[in-house]
Structures are given as structure tokens and as C-alpha cells.
Coordinates of C-alpha atoms in Angstrom, one line a residue:
M1 CA 8.8 -19.4 36.6
K2 CA 11.3 -22.4 37.0
T3 CA 8.6 -24.8 37.4
N4 CA 6.1 -23.4 34.9
I5 CA 9.4 -23.8 31.8
G6 CA 12.6 -24.3 33.2
H7 CA 16.1 -22.7 34.1
L8 CA 16.3 -19.1 31.8
D9 CA 19.0 -17.7 32.4
A10 CA 19.5 -14.3 31.2
A11 CA 16.0 -14.8 29.3
A12 CA 13.7 -14.8 33.1
G13 CA 13.5 -11.5 34.4
I14 CA 11.5 -10.7 31.3
T15 CA 10.0 -13.7 30.3
G16 CA 8.6 -13.5 34.3
L17 CA 7.8 -10.3 32.9
I18 CA 5.9 -11.4 29.9
K19 CA 4.0 -14.4 32.0
T20 CA 2.7 -11.7 34.7
V21 CA 1.0 -9.3 32.0
L22 CA -0.8 -11.7 30.5
A23 CA -1.8 -13.3 33.8
L24 CA -3.1 -9.5 34.2
E25 CA -4.5 -9.9 31.0
N26 CA -6.7 -13.0 31.7
K27 CA -7.4 -12.3 35.2
L28 CA -5.8 -16.2 35.7
L29 CA -2.7 -17.3 37.8
P30 CA -1.2 -19.8 36.7
P31 CA -0.4 -22.6 39.0
S32 CA 3.4 -23.6 40.0
L33 CA 4.1 -27.1 38.8
H34 CA 5.5 -30.2 40.2
F35 CA 4.7 -28.3 43.5
E36 CA 3.8 -31.6 46.8
E37 CA 5.2 -29.9 50.1
P38 CA 7.1 -26.6 51.6
N39 CA 10.1 -26.2 53.6
P40 CA 8.9 -26.6 56.8
E41 CA 11.0 -23.3 58.1
I42 CA 8.5 -21.0 56.0
D43 CA 5.0 -21.1 58.4
F44 CA 2.5 -20.3 55.0
K45 CA -0.2 -20.8 57.6
N46 CA 0.6 -17.6 60.1
S47 CA 1.2 -15.0 57.1
P48 CA -0.5 -14.2 53.7
F49 CA 1.5 -16.3 51.0
Y50 CA 0.4 -19.7 49.8
V51 CA 1.6 -22.0 46.6
N52 CA -1.3 -21.6 43.5
T53 CA -1.1 -25.8 42.6
K54 CA -3.4 -25.2 40.0
L55 CA -5.2 -22.4 37.5
S56 CA -6.8 -19.9 39.3
E57 CA -9.2 -17.4 39.0
W58 CA -7.5 -13.7 40.0
K59 CA -9.9 -12.0 41.8
A60 CA -9.5 -8.6 42.7
D61 CA -11.4 -7.0 45.0
G62 CA -12.7 -4.0 44.7
H63 CA -9.5 -3.1 43.3
P64 CA -7.1 -2.9 40.0
R65 CA -4.6 -6.1 40.2
R66 CA -1.2 -5.5 40.8
A67 CA 1.3 -8.2 40.8
G68 CA 5.7 -7.4 41.5
V69 CA 8.3 -9.2 39.0
S70 CA 11.3 -9.4 40.7
S71 CA 15.2 -10.3 38.5
F72 CA 18.2 -11.0 40.1
G73 CA 21.7 -10.8 39.2
I74 CA 24.5 -13.2 40.0
G75 CA 26.6 -10.1 40.8
G76 CA 24.4 -8.0 42.9
T77 CA 22.5 -5.8 39.9
N78 CA 18.7 -7.0 41.1
A79 CA 15.3 -4.8 39.4
H80 CA 11.8 -5.0 40.1
V81 CA 8.9 -3.8 38.6
L82 CA 5.2 -3.5 39.6
V83 CA 2.9 -3.9 37.3
E84 CA -1.1 -3.1 37.2
E85 CA -3.2 -4.0 34.9
A86 CA -4.9 -2.1 32.1
P87 CA -8.1 -0.5 31.6
V88 CA -11.4 -1.9 30.8
Q89 CA -11.2 -1.1 27.3
K90 CA -14.0 0.8 25.9
A91 CA -16.2 -1.7 22.9
S92 CA -15.3 -0.1 19.5
P93 CA -17.6 2.1 17.7
V94 CA -19.5 1.8 14.7
S95 CA -17.2 2.2 11.3
R96 CA -18.0 2.2 8.4
P97 CA -20.0 0.0 6.7
W98 CA -17.1 -1.4 4.5
Q99 CA -13.9 -2.2 5.9
L100 CA -10.6 -2.9 3.4
L101 CA -8.5 -6.1 4.7
V102 CA -5.5 -6.6 3.4
L103 CA -2.1 -9.0 2.8
S104 CA 1.2 -9.4 2.4
A105 CA 4.3 -11.8 2.6
K106 CA 7.4 -12.5 1.0
T107 CA 6.5 -15.4 -1.2
D108 CA 3.4 -16.0 -3.0
T109 CA 3.1 -19.1 -0.8
A110 CA 3.8 -17.4 3.0
L111 CA 0.6 -15.8 1.3
E112 CA -1.7 -18.1 0.4
T113 CA -1.2 -19.3 4.6
A114 CA -1.7 -16.1 5.6
T115 CA -5.2 -15.7 3.6
R116 CA -6.3 -20.0 5.4
N117 CA -4.7 -18.7 8.4
L118 CA -6.9 -15.1 8.6
A119 CA -10.2 -17.5 7.1
A120 CA -9.8 -20.0 9.3
H121 CA -9.2 -16.9 12.6
L122 CA -12.6 -15.8 11.6
K123 CA -14.3 -19.1 11.5
N124 CA -12.7 -19.4 15.6
Y125 CA -13.8 -15.7 16.7
P126 CA -17.3 -15.4 14.3
D127 CA -17.2 -12.6 17.2
V128 CA -14.1 -10.4 16.2
I129 CA -15.4 -7.4 15.5
L130 CA -14.1 -6.8 12.0
A131 CA -12.6 -2.8 11.9
D132 CA -10.4 -4.0 14.9
A133 CA -9.3 -6.6 12.4
A134 CA -8.8 -4.5 9.7
F135 CA -7.6 -1.9 11.2
T136 CA -5.1 -4.5 12.8
L137 CA -3.9 -5.1 9.3
L138 CA -3.5 -2.3 8.4
V139 CA -1.3 -0.4 10.6
G140 CA 0.1 -3.5 12.8
R141 CA 1.5 -5.1 9.2
R142 CA 4.8 -4.3 7.0
R143 CA 3.5 -4.0 3.1
F144 CA 5.8 -6.6 1.4
T145 CA 5.9 -7.8 -2.4
N146 CA 3.1 -10.6 -2.6
R147 CA 0.1 -8.1 -1.3
R148 CA -3.1 -9.1 -1.6
F149 CA -6.9 -7.4 -0.6
F150 CA -10.8 -7.4 -0.4
V151 CA -13.5 -5.2 1.4
C152 CA -16.1 -6.9 3.1
R153 CA -19.0 -5.6 5.2
N154 CA -18.9 -8.4 7.9
I155 CA -17.4 -11.4 8.8
D156 CA -19.3 -14.5 7.0
D157 CA -19.1 -11.9 4.2
A158 CA -15.5 -12.1 4.4
V159 CA -15.0 -15.8 4.6
N160 CA -16.8 -16.1 1.6
T161 CA -15.0 -13.6 0.2
I162 CA -11.5 -15.7 1.3
D163 CA -13.3 -19.5 0.5
T164 CA -13.9 -18.7 -3.0
L165 CA -10.7 -16.6 -4.0
D166 CA -14.4 -14.3 -5.8
P167 CA -11.5 -12.4 -8.8
K168 CA -13.7 -10.1 -9.3
R169 CA -13.0 -9.0 -5.0
M170 CA -10.5 -10.3 -4.2
F171 CA -6.5 -8.5 -5.8
T172 CA -3.9 -9.9 -5.2
A173 CA -0.4 -8.3 -7.2
V174 CA 3.3 -8.9 -7.1
D175 CA 5.5 -5.2 -7.1
K176 CA 8.0 -4.1 -5.0
C177 CA 7.6 -0.4 -5.5
E178 CA 7.2 1.5 -2.6
D179 CA 6.1 5.4 -2.5
R180 CA 4.9 5.6 -6.4
P181 CA 4.4 8.8 -7.1
I182 CA 0.2 10.2 -7.6
V183 CA -1.5 12.0 -10.1
F184 CA -4.6 12.9 -9.5
M185 CA -6.6 13.7 -12.1
F186 CA -10.4 16.1 -12.5
S187 CA -13.1 15.4 -14.6
G188 CA -14.5 17.7 -16.9
Q189 CA -18.4 18.4 -17.5
G190 CA -20.6 15.9 -18.5
T191 CA -19.7 12.9 -15.4
Q192 CA -21.9 15.2 -13.3
Y193 CA -25.0 12.7 -11.8
V194 CA -27.2 12.4 -9.0
N195 CA -26.7 11.5 -5.2
M196 CA -22.3 11.8 -6.6
A197 CA -21.1 10.3 -3.0
L198 CA -23.9 9.8 -1.4
E199 CA -22.6 7.6 1.2
L200 CA -19.2 9.7 1.4
Y201 CA -21.1 12.0 2.1
R202 CA -23.4 10.4 4.7
V203 CA -20.0 8.4 6.4
E204 CA -16.5 10.5 6.1
P205 CA -16.6 13.7 8.2
I206 CA -13.9 15.8 5.9
F207 CA -15.7 15.0 2.5
R208 CA -18.7 15.8 4.0
E209 CA -17.7 19.5 5.7
K210 CA -15.3 20.1 2.4
V211 CA -19.2 19.8 0.4
D212 CA -21.3 21.8 2.5
L213 CA -18.3 24.9 3.0
C214 CA -18.8 25.0 -1.2
A215 CA -22.6 24.4 -1.1
E216 CA -23.2 27.4 2.0
I217 CA -20.9 29.6 -0.5
F218 CA -22.0 29.0 -3.4
K219 CA -26.1 29.9 -1.8
V220 CA -25.0 33.8 -2.9
H221 CA -23.7 33.0 -5.9
L222 CA -26.1 30.5 -7.4
G223 CA -29.7 31.3 -5.2
I224 CA -30.2 27.8 -4.3
D225 CA -28.7 25.1 -1.9
L226 CA -26.6 22.6 -3.9
L227 CA -26.8 19.9 -1.1
D228 CA -31.0 19.9 -2.8
V229 CA -29.6 19.3 -6.5
L230 CA -26.8 16.7 -5.4
Y231 CA -28.7 14.7 -3.1
P232 CA -32.3 15.9 -3.1
N233 CA -35.7 13.4 -1.6
E234 CA -36.8 11.1 -3.6
H235 CA -39.9 14.0 -4.8
H236 CA -37.1 16.0 -6.1
I237 CA -34.7 13.7 -7.6
D238 CA -36.6 14.2 -11.4
D239 CA -36.2 18.2 -10.9
A240 CA -32.4 17.2 -9.4
R241 CA -31.2 15.1 -12.6
H242 CA -32.5 18.3 -14.7
L243 CA -31.3 21.0 -12.8
L244 CA -27.5 18.9 -13.4
T245 CA -28.0 19.2 -17.3
Q246 CA -27.5 23.2 -16.4
T247 CA -23.8 24.2 -17.3
S248 CA -24.7 27.1 -14.4
I249 CA -25.4 24.2 -11.5
A250 CA -23.1 21.0 -13.3
Q251 CA -20.1 23.1 -13.0
P252 CA -20.5 24.0 -9.3
A253 CA -22.1 20.5 -8.6
L254 CA -18.4 19.0 -10.5
F255 CA -15.8 20.8 -8.5
T256 CA -17.5 20.6 -5.0
I257 CA -17.7 16.9 -5.3
E258 CA -13.9 17.1 -6.5
Y259 CA -12.8 19.4 -4.2
A260 CA -13.7 17.4 -1.1
L261 CA -12.6 14.2 -2.9
A262 CA -9.1 15.8 -2.6
G263 CA -9.1 16.8 0.2
L264 CA -10.2 13.8 2.2
L265 CA -7.9 12.1 0.4
D266 CA -6.0 14.4 1.8
E267 CA -6.1 14.1 4.6
W268 CA -5.6 9.9 4.5
S269 CA -1.8 11.4 3.2
I270 CA -2.7 10.6 0.1
R271 CA -0.4 13.6 -1.9
T272 CA -0.3 14.1 -5.2
R273 CA 3.1 14.7 -6.9
A274 CA 1.1 16.6 -10.1
M275 CA -2.6 17.2 -11.1
I276 CA -4.1 17.3 -14.6
G277 CA -8.0 19.1 -15.2
H278 CA -10.3 19.0 -18.3
S279 CA -11.5 21.6 -19.2
I280 CA -13.6 22.7 -15.5
G281 CA -11.2 20.3 -13.8
E282 CA -8.6 22.6 -14.1
Y283 CA -9.9 25.0 -11.6
V284 CA -10.0 22.5 -9.2
A285 CA -6.6 21.8 -9.4
A286 CA -6.2 26.1 -9.8
C287 CA -7.1 26.0 -6.8
L288 CA -5.1 23.3 -4.5
A289 CA -2.6 24.8 -6.5
G290 CA -3.1 28.1 -4.3
V291 CA -3.6 30.0 -7.7
F292 CA -6.7 31.3 -6.1
S293 CA -8.4 31.1 -2.9
P294 CA -12.1 28.0 -2.4
E295 CA -14.1 30.9 -2.5
E296 CA -12.4 32.7 -6.0
A297 CA -12.5 28.9 -6.8
L298 CA -16.1 29.0 -6.3
S299 CA -17.5 33.0 -7.1
L300 CA -15.4 32.0 -10.9
V301 CA -16.7 28.8 -11.1
A302 CA -20.0 30.1 -10.5
M303 CA -19.7 33.5 -12.8
R304 CA -18.4 31.4 -15.6
G305 CA -21.2 28.7 -16.1
R306 CA -23.8 31.0 -15.2
L307 CA -21.7 33.3 -18.4
I308 CA -22.5 29.8 -20.9
Q309 CA -26.0 28.8 -19.4
D310 CA -27.1 32.1 -21.1
L311 CA -25.5 32.0 -24.3
P312 CA -26.8 30.5 -27.6
C313 CA -27.3 26.2 -27.2
G314 CA -24.7 24.2 -28.8
A315 CA -23.3 20.4 -29.7
M316 CA -20.4 18.5 -29.3
L317 CA -19.1 15.3 -30.9
T318 CA -16.1 12.5 -30.6
V319 CA -14.5 12.1 -33.6
A320 CA -12.3 8.8 -33.3
L321 CA -9.4 10.9 -35.6
P322 CA -5.9 12.1 -34.9
E323 CA -6.0 15.9 -35.0
E324 CA -4.3 17.1 -37.9
Q325 CA -6.7 14.9 -40.1
I326 CA -10.2 16.2 -38.5
R327 CA -8.3 19.6 -38.7
S328 CA -8.6 20.0 -42.6
M329 CA -12.4 18.4 -41.9
L330 CA -13.5 21.4 -40.4
G331 CA -16.1 24.1 -42.1
S332 CA -15.6 27.9 -40.2
K333 CA -18.5 26.8 -37.8
L334 CA -17.7 24.2 -35.9
S335 CA -14.0 23.9 -33.9
L336 CA -11.9 21.6 -32.3
A337 CA -13.0 21.3 -28.9
A338 CA -10.2 18.8 -27.1
V339 CA -7.8 16.8 -28.2
N340 CA -8.3 13.8 -25.4
G341 CA -6.2 11.5 -27.7
P342 CA -3.8 10.3 -31.1
S343 CA -7.2 9.5 -32.3
R344 CA -10.3 10.8 -30.2
C345 CA -11.5 14.0 -30.8
T346 CA -14.6 16.5 -29.9
I347 CA -15.8 19.3 -32.3
S348 CA -18.0 21.6 -30.9
G349 CA -20.2 24.1 -32.8
P350 CA -24.3 25.3 -33.1
E351 CA -27.0 22.4 -33.4
A352 CA -27.2 22.1 -37.2
D353 CA -23.9 22.5 -38.1
V354 CA -22.9 19.3 -35.5
A355 CA -26.0 17.5 -37.2
A356 CA -24.3 18.0 -40.8
F357 CA -20.6 17.2 -39.9
E358 CA -22.1 13.7 -37.7
N359 CA -23.8 13.0 -41.5
E360 CA -20.9 13.6 -42.7
L361 CA -18.7 11.1 -40.6
V362 CA -21.8 9.2 -41.3
S363 CA -21.7 7.9 -44.8
K364 CA -17.9 8.3 -44.4
E365 CA -18.2 5.2 -42.0
I366 CA -16.3 6.9 -39.0
S367 CA -16.7 6.5 -35.2
C368 CA -18.6 9.3 -34.2
R369 CA -20.8 10.0 -30.7
R370 CA -22.8 12.7 -29.7
L371 CA -22.2 14.4 -26.7
H372 CA -25.2 15.0 -23.4
V373 CA -24.3 18.5 -22.9
S374 CA -26.3 21.8 -23.9
H375 CA -24.0 23.9 -24.3
A376 CA -20.4 24.2 -27.6
F377 CA -18.6 24.0 -24.8
H378 CA -14.5 25.7 -25.9
S379 CA -15.4 27.2 -29.8
A380 CA -15.8 30.1 -31.6
M381 CA -19.8 30.1 -29.4
M382 CA -17.9 31.0 -26.0
E383 CA -16.1 34.7 -27.7
P384 CA -18.9 36.6 -26.8
I385 CA -18.6 36.2 -22.7
L386 CA -14.8 36.5 -22.7
P387 CA -15.0 40.3 -21.8
Q388 CA -17.4 39.9 -18.6
F389 CA -15.4 36.9 -17.6
I390 CA -11.5 38.6 -18.2
K391 CA -13.4 41.4 -15.3
Q392 CA -14.0 39.3 -13.6
L393 CA -10.4 37.5 -13.3
E394 CA -9.5 41.0 -13.0
K395 CA -10.4 41.9 -9.6
I396 CA -9.1 38.5 -8.1
H397 CA -5.1 38.6 -6.8
L398 CA -4.1 35.5 -9.0
K399 CA -1.0 34.2 -7.1
S400 CA 2.1 31.5 -8.7
P401 CA 1.1 28.2 -8.0
Q402 CA 2.6 25.9 -5.2
M403 CA 2.3 22.6 -7.2
R404 CA 2.9 21.7 -10.4
Y405 CA -0.3 21.4 -13.2
I406 CA -1.0 20.9 -16.4
S407 CA -3.1 23.4 -18.5
N408 CA -5.2 22.2 -20.7
V409 CA -4.1 25.4 -23.4
T410 CA -0.7 24.3 -24.3
G411 CA -0.9 20.8 -22.7
T412 CA 2.9 21.4 -20.7
W413 CA 3.6 22.4 -17.1
I414 CA 1.9 26.1 -16.5
K415 CA 3.8 28.7 -16.5
D416 CA 3.1 30.6 -13.6
T417 CA 3.3 33.9 -16.1
E418 CA 0.2 31.8 -17.3
A419 CA -1.5 30.9 -14.6
T420 CA -1.5 34.8 -13.0
D421 CA -2.8 36.4 -16.5
P422 CA -7.2 37.0 -16.3
A423 CA -6.0 36.7 -20.1
Y424 CA -5.2 32.6 -19.8
W425 CA -8.0 31.4 -18.2
A426 CA -10.3 33.4 -20.7
R427 CA -8.6 31.4 -23.3
H428 CA -8.7 27.9 -20.8
L429 CA -12.7 28.6 -21.8
R430 CA -12.8 29.3 -26.4
Q431 CA -9.7 27.6 -26.7
T432 CA -9.1 23.7 -27.4
V433 CA -8.7 21.3 -24.7
R434 CA -5.2 19.6 -24.8
F435 CA -5.4 16.8 -22.2
S436 CA -3.6 13.7 -24.7
D437 CA -0.2 16.0 -25.0
G438 CA -1.3 16.2 -21.4
I439 CA -1.5 13.2 -20.2
A440 CA 1.5 12.6 -22.8
E441 CA 3.5 14.7 -20.1
L442 CA 2.3 12.9 -17.4
L443 CA 3.6 9.5 -18.1
K444 CA 7.1 10.2 -18.7
I445 CA 7.2 9.9 -14.5
P446 CA 8.0 7.0 -13.6
D447 CA 5.7 4.2 -12.1
A448 CA 2.9 7.4 -11.8
I449 CA -0.5 6.0 -10.7
L450 CA -3.8 8.1 -12.0
L451 CA -5.8 8.8 -10.4
E452 CA -9.2 10.3 -11.5
V453 CA -10.5 12.7 -8.9
G454 CA -14.4 12.6 -9.8
P455 CA -16.9 11.0 -11.0
G456 CA -16.6 8.4 -13.7
R457 CA -13.3 6.7 -15.1
T458 CA -13.5 8.5 -18.2
L459 CA -10.1 10.0 -18.3
G460 CA -8.8 7.2 -16.3
R461 CA -9.6 4.9 -20.1
L462 CA -8.0 7.7 -21.9
A463 CA -4.8 8.2 -20.1
L464 CA -4.9 4.1 -20.9
Q465 CA -5.2 4.3 -24.0
Q466 CA -2.2 6.0 -24.8
A467 CA -0.2 4.6 -22.0
T468 CA 0.9 1.5 -24.2
G469 CA 4.5 1.0 -24.2
A470 CA 5.3 3.4 -21.5
G471 CA 5.4 0.7 -18.2
S472 CA 3.1 -0.8 -15.7
R473 CA 0.5 2.1 -15.6
Y474 CA -2.4 2.0 -13.3
A475 CA -5.3 4.9 -14.0
L476 CA -7.6 4.3 -10.8
S477 CA -11.1 6.1 -10.1
T478 CA -12.6 7.0 -6.6
L479 CA -16.1 7.5 -7.7
R480 CA -18.1 5.0 -9.4
H481 CA -19.5 5.7 -13.3
P482 CA -23.1 6.5 -13.0
E483 CA -24.8 3.7 -14.1
E484 CA -22.5 1.6 -12.2
Q485 CA -24.3 0.1 -8.7
G486 CA -22.8 -0.3 -5.6
S487 CA -21.6 0.9 -2.8
D488 CA -19.7 4.0 -3.2
V489 CA -17.9 3.8 0.6
A490 CA -16.3 0.3 -1.3
F491 CA -16.0 1.7 -4.7
L492 CA -13.3 4.4 -2.9
L493 CA -11.9 1.5 -0.2
N494 CA -11.2 -1.1 -3.5
T495 CA -9.8 1.9 -5.2
L496 CA -7.6 2.3 -1.8
G497 CA -6.4 -1.2 -2.1
R498 CA -5.5 -0.9 -5.4
L499 CA -3.7 1.6 -4.5
W500 CA -1.5 -0.5 -1.5
L501 CA -1.7 -2.4 -4.0
A502 CA -0.4 -0.9 -6.0
G503 CA 2.2 0.9 -3.9
A504 CA 1.2 4.1 -3.3
K505 CA 1.7 5.4 0.5
I506 CA -1.3 5.9 2.8
D507 CA -1.6 6.9 6.4
W508 CA -3.7 4.3 8.0
A509 CA -3.4 6.0 11.4
Q510 CA -5.2 9.3 9.6
F511 CA -7.6 6.8 7.3
F512 CA -8.5 5.8 10.6
R513 CA -9.0 9.1 12.8
N514 CA -12.3 10.0 13.0
E515 CA -12.6 6.1 14.6
N516 CA -11.5 4.6 18.2
R517 CA -9.9 1.3 16.8
H518 CA -8.1 -1.0 19.1
R519 CA -5.6 -4.0 17.9
I520 CA -6.7 -6.8 18.4
P521 CA -5.2 -11.0 17.7
V522 CA -4.8 -12.0 14.0
P523 CA -2.9 -14.5 12.8
T524 CA 0.5 -13.2 12.2
Y525 CA 3.3 -13.8 9.7
P526 CA 3.4 -17.5 8.7
F527 CA 7.3 -18.2 7.8
D528 CA 7.5 -20.5 4.6
H529 CA 8.4 -23.9 6.3
R530 CA 12.2 -25.6 4.5
R531 CA 13.4 -28.1 5.5
Y532 CA 17.1 -29.0 5.3
W533 CA 18.4 -32.3 6.4
I534 CA 20.8 -33.9 4.2
E535 CA 19.0 -37.9 4.8
P536 CA 21.9 -40.4 5.2
Q537 CA 23.9 -42.5 1.9
K538 CA 21.4 -46.1 1.4
T539 CA 24.2 -48.6 1.1
G540 CA 24.3 -51.8 -0.7
G541 CA 22.4 -54.0 0.8
H542 CA 21.0 -55.0 4.3
Q543 CA 24.0 -57.7 5.2
E544 CA 26.9 -54.9 3.7
S545 CA 25.6 -51.9 6.2
R546 CA 25.6 -55.3 8.4
Q547 CA 29.0 -55.2 8.3
H548 CA 30.6 -51.3 9.1
I549 CA 28.4 -51.4 12.7
P550 CA 31.3 -51.5 15.5
Q551 CA 31.0 -54.0 17.4
A552 CA 31.1 -53.4 21.1
K553 CA 33.6 -53.4 23.9
S554 CA 34.3 -55.9 26.1
E555 CA 37.0 -54.6 28.3
I556 CA 35.7 -51.5 29.8
A557 CA 39.2 -50.3 30.3
D558 CA 38.8 -50.1 26.6
W559 CA 36.1 -47.6 26.2
F560 CA 38.1 -44.7 27.0
Y561 CA 41.0 -43.7 25.1
L562 CA 42.8 -40.4 23.7
P563 CA 45.1 -41.0 20.3
S564 CA 47.9 -38.7 21.8
W565 CA 52.0 -38.6 20.1
R566 CA 54.1 -40.0 21.9
R567 CA 56.5 -37.8 23.5
T568 CA 60.8 -38.3 23.1
T569 CA 63.5 -35.7 23.8
P570 CA 63.7 -34.0 21.2
L571 CA 67.5 -34.9 18.6
K572 CA 70.4 -33.1 19.1
P573 CA 71.1 -30.9 15.7
K574 CA 75.1 -32.1 14.3
N575 CA 77.3 -29.4 12.9
I576 CA 78.1 -31.0 10.0
D577 CA 78.8 -29.9 6.3
I578 CA 76.3 -31.6 4.1
L579 CA 78.0 -30.0 1.5
K580 CA 80.5 -32.3 2.2
T581 CA 79.6 -34.8 3.7
K582 CA 78.3 -38.0 2.1
G583 CA 76.1 -40.0 2.3
L584 CA 73.8 -38.7 4.1
S585 CA 69.8 -39.6 3.5
W586 CA 67.2 -36.4 2.7
L587 CA 63.3 -36.1 3.4
L588 CA 62.4 -33.3 1.2
F589 CA 58.4 -31.8 1.2
I590 CA 58.3 -30.3 -1.9
D591 CA 56.3 -27.5 -2.4
E592 CA 55.3 -25.5 -5.8
F593 CA 57.2 -22.3 -5.8
G594 CA 60.5 -24.3 -6.8
V595 CA 62.5 -24.2 -3.5
G596 CA 62.4 -27.4 -2.8
A597 CA 62.9 -28.7 -6.4
A598 CA 66.5 -26.5 -6.7
A599 CA 67.3 -27.5 -3.0
A600 CA 67.3 -30.5 -3.9
E601 CA 69.0 -30.8 -7.2
R602 CA 72.6 -29.3 -5.2
L603 CA 72.3 -32.2 -2.8
K604 CA 72.0 -34.9 -5.0
K605 CA 75.2 -33.1 -6.5
A606 CA 76.9 -33.1 -3.7
G607 CA 76.2 -36.9 -3.7
Q608 CA 73.1 -37.6 -1.1
Q609 CA 70.3 -39.5 -1.2
I610 CA 67.0 -37.4 -1.8
V611 CA 63.4 -39.2 -0.9
S612 CA 61.0 -36.4 -2.2
V613 CA 57.2 -36.2 -1.5
V614 CA 55.2 -33.8 -3.4
V615 CA 51.4 -33.1 -3.2
G616 CA 49.5 -35.5 -5.4
D617 CA 46.1 -37.2 -5.8
K618 CA 47.4 -40.4 -4.8
F619 CA 50.8 -41.6 -3.8
T620 CA 53.7 -43.1 -6.0
D621 CA 57.5 -43.2 -6.7
V622 CA 59.1 -40.0 -7.6

């Protein structure tokens, strides 16, 4: 080690171990530098030993490479370590089709440097497995306040994204929050579409397992395989679209996707602090809270959808008016189905009555929009099925919720007495969805992230409209809107990146649990370099500066000297009475507390001669 690095004192042992491990990893023997000839007392010719004078291959000869590292202490404390090369690493398996890459730093300049360093590394090593690089950045780096992430398919895509700094793909934020609370919001009917989360079903084992479980149980209640509706072949897509407009199929399909998404998020340790569901979405929240088991929830959802499907058709209309004003306009046939915001409500009722009300609003230039639904949910048209639905609920042992969630009926936290009462779930089917009140309650949770678990972004937009003045808020979606084209995996990874950006806690080891990923060399933290050197003061001119250059001493005897005091014999004190002896001289160093001044005054009165020295900025007579 000394010939390569120098004398390392107490660090020699650990440095030798590092050197040996690197030699094993690279399968190369580093040279001993500056060697010319051996000690003549060493008989190298008749021994297996030799001095390695150049970098050479470390041959294995059919056995694992092994080495010994010795460290000898001056006090007799010695250590010897045997090291063996690691087994051959298996090739990384196939991963997700998209990868999430994250970077963070303590300053914006360090973050920019880290971004450039990553791009340069990927350009220099184009054969790097991107999934392993993403894994290393996620599990092997700390998260600081300046954060950045982007999602990409391959190395070329990653380099291009960094080079172009595409704002639609690369997201940056400065956030000091850590472990932000997350609120799950479960979507209601009307957001479903064919091939919801199809790519997640193919790629994520936990998601697929839970979807298959629900589909298997629903076979008994629906009489069809829900997978044929969710993920049909290309020849039956139109039939599947038609079935998904039917309440009896749409509600089970939504429950299945949302329940599976919640299970996938839980697998990644993305845990919710509170929940809210819009209409049928509350059944997912109640199931996760333990009010009923998944099997019980599936039977209720199937029966609920089937009972509604058998009712006469109706219509629903969203209106941009506050609740108080719209209630005064409703007749006996129309119902206030939902209050989704301070000035955003939904009315429900028979087709003819809804059409007449729509014409009235249009004539008054009040904004309104028809919903693509088959029945008048949460209206008086639901009342004929309530007794039968209650009978089904009475067969189930409803349990107190183990997690907090918001009730659609009351717009506040669900109570045990409500969740376990069959009559509550009947009211839930009939009465107004008080989503706006529920969001107002959830917005009281400091720094909460609102995460829509289900297709689309409707609930997130409604929540953000109400979050004005409630501080920094995030409303994120887990699945793309049906009108959006793109990868389901990329969409969800972007959401995970935004969660990480905002300070949510994610267990990345669990995220990669089903993959055998490896940590690989990627750029480490780029510390900001700052210069703290104090520059010398400039003089007035060249001639002046020369005058300050000390002249060399001609005599070598004058080169070495040390200033010191000349030592003398201490003076012997004299026994005199200072107040009676005249003509004495005194040198007094005056303090700032008045003692010295008082002594000087007394000595002056005794006829003594006084010289006082006081603290000052310059010398002066006192």
C-alpha cells in the first residue's frame, strides 16, 4: 500500500481492505510501484512469491479468488482478514416498461449538477440497465428539499428528457415536507371505461391478483366473467362498452378496479390517513375500513347495481348553482342528488322532468350539463328498492370501521352507529351525496395529499376548487381519464413521482419486491464548491510594494534568533510606609472599576508622584 498511496498510519488497514475488495471486483492485481530489485536475503526464485510490478490479470485457476489483508499495530494489536470474491451476479430480470428516476439535493445548483452528471453517466455507459439505475437512485439516495423526477422508457429516452428539460415530463419542486398524510378518494359511477388499468393488470402481480379475486366472486352474483367486460378482445369491445353503461355491471367494475388499486398502493406502503368515496366509492372505503369483508362488499355491490338496473330509467344534470338556490327551484319530482362544491350540484329525477328543468336553466343562461347515466341515482326513484336492500344488509354482520372515512350522508366522519346500521346504507342509496362537506372536513388535515383512487380526475378537480386558501394542496390521480391516451404504468409512476416530490412516504424496497434489482454505480451527491480564500490587499504601486520586501541577511549567524526577555534578579521589597514617606514615584495602571482612581487620589494626598496609564485608542498624557 505504501508504494501506491503512501504512509496511511491508522487508516492503513481499512485502505488495504478497500484496495483488496476492488482488486477482487475487477479481477486485476494492482502493481507495487517504484520497485527496482529485491532484498538479496529474499529467495524469490525458490518460492511461489513474486513482486507484481505492473497491472496484471488475476487468474482464478478454477477456484474463487481469495486474498488476505493484514494490519499490524505498533502496540501488538494485529488483524488479519480473509476475503473471497462475490459470486457471479445474475442478470437483472425484465422490469416494468417504464422507469421512475429521481434526483434531489440541498440546493438548486447542486440539483442541476446532479441532473447533468446523470445525463453524462448514461451517455458514457449506454449499456446500463435503466431499471437498476432507477432502483439505485430510489433506495440508495436520501431525499432533500430540492427534488426532481421524470419517467422514461430507456436510456435514450432518459438522456433526451434531461437534455431537453421537457417541462411536460420533468418535474421539479422545493418542499421541506416529509411523510405527508395521504387521503384516498374513491371515484363514483360515470368514470368507468373499457380496458381500465389494463397495463397494470399485465405488469403488477398484486393488482392482477386482486382483480382476479373480485372477478371470480362476481361470477356468482353477475353470471358473467367481469374480466371479459373489463379487458375484452378486439372483437367484443363494443359489447363491453355497452355493458359498462349498465349500472349492474358498472358498479362492480368500479369497485373491482378501485379495490385492486388500493391493494397495490398498500403493497408499496402508501397508507392513507383518511378516506372518502363518491356514492359507490364509499363501499370501497368501508370495505378497507373493515365494515364488511371483501366477499360481503362484493355481494352488496352486485345486488345494489342489479336493483338499480331493474328500476325505470332516469336522468341526471349538473348545475353551476349553490345548494340553497337550487333547492328553491326543484319541484316534487326532482331531487338534489349531490352537492359536489359550493356552486356545483347535481339534480336527479325522471327524464321528462330533468329535460324541462334543463330548458329552464338554459333560458336563464345558467350553466348545466347532462350526465351519461341510465338511472336517476340518489333520488326518489330509488325508494322502491330500499326495503329489499335493507333485508340483504341485515344478513351481514356489519362491523365498526377501523379506519377513518367520510360519510356521504352526513358530510363528516362516519360514526360506528351509522356504519353498522343497515338503514344507514339505505339512506346512502337514496339521499344527497354531501361530497363538498366531506372535502371541507378533509381540508382541515394539514398538508394532506388528496389521491383519487380510480379512473379519471373528477374528484381531484372538485377538491382543488374548494381548496383555495387552504395552503399548499396536491390532488393526484392514479388512473388516466378515458380521453387520455398513454401508458397506465407511466401514468401511475408519474403519480408516484409527484407523491415523492410532495414528501409522501413510499417504501421503494416494496415497490421493487417482485423484481431482483441490483445497485449499480451512478453519480453520487455533487457538493457545491465554494471558495473561501482571502485575497491579499493590493498596494498603491510597484515601487511601494518593493519597499516592504524584507532584505536578505548577509551573515548566517543573523538568520536564526528568538526574541526573549532578559532575566534579572527579582527586586527585594522594602518595608516602607507609603503614606509617610515623601517623594516616591508611582506608575499606576488604572482599571475601569474605580479602584485604581481611588488609590491614585489617596497617594496624591500623601504627596506622592503619580503617573497613570489608562485604556485608550492612542497614547496621551493624563
